[in-house]
XYZ file of C-alpha atoms in Angstrom:
207
model
C 0.143 -0.261 0.200
C 2.803 2.528 0.726
C 4.718 1.811 -2.472
C 1.272 2.297 -4.298
C 0.745 5.707 -2.717
C 4.055 7.016 -2.915
C 4.127 7.575 -6.684
C 0.895 9.949 -5.933
C 2.199 11.216 -3.098
C 5.476 12.297 -4.580
C 3.485 14.381 -6.944
C 1.949 16.409 -4.325
C -1.124 13.926 -3.358
C -1.820 14.954 0.106
C -4.416 12.401 0.632
C -2.167 9.546 -0.431
C 0.456 10.583 1.938
C -2.208 10.651 4.714
C -2.683 6.969 4.003
C 1.125 6.430 4.174
C 0.803 8.345 7.779
C -2.275 6.296 8.968
C -0.255 3.189 8.112
C 3.223 3.935 9.778
C 2.123 6.310 12.676
C 2.468 3.435 15.339
C 5.751 2.360 14.328
C 7.363 6.022 13.773
C 6.038 7.032 17.275
C 7.234 3.802 18.736
C 10.557 4.514 17.529
C 10.761 7.896 18.637
C 9.311 6.896 22.253
C 11.950 4.317 22.602
C 14.514 6.729 22.140
C 13.429 9.927 24.036
C 11.008 8.262 26.470
C 8.401 10.904 26.422
C 5.219 10.485 24.908
C 4.442 14.028 23.880
C 7.842 14.664 22.424
C 7.472 11.213 20.634
C 4.588 12.595 18.599
C 6.277 15.919 18.000
C 9.256 14.111 16.506
C 6.903 11.525 14.360
C 5.193 14.365 13.111
C 8.328 16.575 11.943
C 9.805 13.173 10.541
C 6.595 12.878 8.540
C 6.977 16.406 7.297
C 10.516 15.851 6.429
C 9.982 12.914 4.158
C 7.219 14.644 2.482
C 9.062 17.573 1.660
C 11.912 15.353 0.416
C 9.990 12.403 -1.264
C 11.349 13.025 -4.767
C 14.787 12.314 -3.696
C 13.753 8.876 -2.701
C 14.928 6.759 -5.681
C 13.737 3.318 -4.494
C 10.112 3.372 -3.308
C 11.156 0.249 -1.333
C 13.562 2.358 0.792
C 10.968 4.432 2.261
C 10.464 2.632 5.481
C 14.033 2.338 6.315
C 14.388 5.966 5.173
C 11.553 7.050 7.306
C 12.836 5.100 10.292
C 16.719 6.662 10.062
C 14.829 10.256 9.861
C 13.070 9.573 12.997
C 15.903 8.364 14.789
C 18.214 11.208 13.661
C 15.583 13.799 15.100
C 14.752 11.809 18.231
C 18.690 11.831 18.996
C 18.883 15.480 17.992
C 16.094 16.095 20.657
C 18.142 14.494 23.293
C 21.101 16.546 22.748
C 18.833 19.563 22.624
C 17.396 18.656 25.971
C 21.121 17.815 27.319
C 20.182 15.340 29.670
C 18.818 11.707 29.680
C 16.516 10.085 32.003
C 17.926 8.579 35.167
C 18.476 4.917 34.782
C 16.653 2.860 37.264
C 17.358 -0.433 39.175
C 14.273 -2.151 39.696
C 12.251 -2.375 36.432
C 9.372 -3.958 38.214
C 8.918 -0.975 40.242
C 8.757 1.481 37.516
C 6.705 -0.354 35.369
C 3.989 -0.907 38.318
C 4.044 2.920 38.856
C 3.685 3.819 35.404
C 1.314 1.479 34.132
C -1.099 0.522 37.238
C -4.357 1.169 35.682
C -5.829 1.848 39.104
C -3.143 3.521 41.282
C -4.229 4.572 44.824
C -5.770 8.081 44.844
C -3.504 9.402 47.373
C -0.453 8.413 45.679
C -1.448 9.694 41.997
C 1.422 11.493 40.344
C 1.283 14.706 38.820
C 1.275 14.978 35.045
C 4.850 15.675 34.933
C 5.775 13.102 37.569
C 3.828 10.323 35.550
C 5.862 11.334 32.108
C 9.147 10.996 34.299
C 8.092 7.579 35.603
C 6.988 6.478 31.927
C 10.547 7.553 30.992
C 12.133 5.347 33.747
C 9.884 2.525 32.605
C 11.195 2.353 28.897
C 14.820 3.083 30.404
C 14.413 0.001 32.456
C 13.846 -2.378 29.125
C 16.935 -4.030 27.155
C 18.082 -1.423 24.648
C 17.351 -3.436 21.507
C 13.802 -4.123 22.909
C 12.334 -0.891 23.343
C 11.080 -0.189 19.812
C 10.101 -3.966 19.415
C 8.226 -4.051 22.564
C 6.203 -0.831 22.223
C 5.340 -1.750 18.663
C 4.304 -5.093 19.650
C 1.816 -4.164 21.718
C 0.450 -1.447 19.418
C 0.334 -3.819 16.572
C -2.247 -6.525 18.084
C 1.075 -8.415 19.309
C 1.744 -9.680 15.961
C 5.311 -10.287 15.707
C 5.155 -10.424 12.077
C 3.766 -7.258 11.715
C 6.494 -5.799 13.827
C 9.069 -7.403 11.964
C 7.666 -5.944 8.594
C 7.423 -2.361 10.043
C 10.977 -2.265 11.535
C 12.598 -4.295 8.771
C 13.784 -7.101 11.152
C 13.281 -10.612 10.783
C 10.264 -12.379 12.628
C 13.025 -14.524 14.460
C 14.941 -11.349 15.436
C 11.732 -9.680 16.860
C 10.848 -12.930 18.785
C 14.199 -13.094 20.207
C 14.128 -9.447 21.322
C 10.677 -9.992 22.940
C 12.002 -13.105 24.642
C 14.900 -10.941 26.218
C 12.286 -8.136 27.360
C 9.959 -11.133 29.162
C 13.121 -12.340 31.064
C 13.892 -8.828 32.299
C 10.381 -8.337 33.961
C 7.647 -9.967 35.723
C 4.771 -11.335 33.399
C 2.079 -9.315 35.198
C 4.148 -6.219 34.929
C 4.822 -6.589 31.408
C 1.078 -6.796 30.716
C 0.807 -3.724 32.416
C 3.440 -2.295 30.053
C 1.172 -3.286 27.209
C -1.628 -1.256 28.425
C 0.742 1.518 28.674
C 1.884 1.081 24.951
C -1.356 0.691 23.747
C -2.773 3.965 25.761
C 0.013 6.121 24.260
C -0.557 5.018 20.993
C -1.436 7.842 18.341
C -5.205 8.358 17.579
C -6.525 9.041 14.208
C -6.227 12.858 15.207
C -2.384 12.350 14.594
C -2.966 11.464 11.052
C -5.292 14.545 10.900
C -2.874 16.984 12.732
C -0.080 15.772 10.241
C -2.388 16.352 7.198
C -3.058 19.682 8.579
C 0.399 20.475 8.393
C 1.176 19.172 5.028
C -1.541 21.764 3.973
C 0.917 24.556 4.846
C 4.275 22.718 3.923
C 6.238 22.803 1.190
C 5.147 20.114 -1.695
C 7.445 17.710 -2.422
């Protein structure tokens, strides 16, 4: 579908590009979130990545290279964001503790964290996971727990995805990993994300 829409998108068809955004938004926001560990920032970075790719579509020689290209744009922007912020989230010693704090669906009312504190805990939660499993695990839960779909979106083999999932499962308890799944799903971009990108395309320079 992406390759079919790319030809029209490269000629300035915003609707065609919007379909590409809708198909890729889970993976691109997951890549950004795995690096910056900040949900709002990850969506801002993903939007910037989609806009950058839109404006440079005609430079793409091989349509089959679109997803690897877009993933690399996203990773570069996310790393730029970290450098601009000049600090990384602090590492944590207990993965179970931070996952429970960030993903508990019914926390004690007296212990509820303010918005900024919750974002900080979410950052620690992601930091507690194995480095090479963050993208895979976030996307796994956002894509209906299909390892093959994750493999396709991230340009990996199904075996590699399963290996990374297995490594993550060994790192935290099963019940807390399930809560992390709820966190991943609840922070997935909505239809409003695609609409926001589409609105930005209307004022951005065409390819």
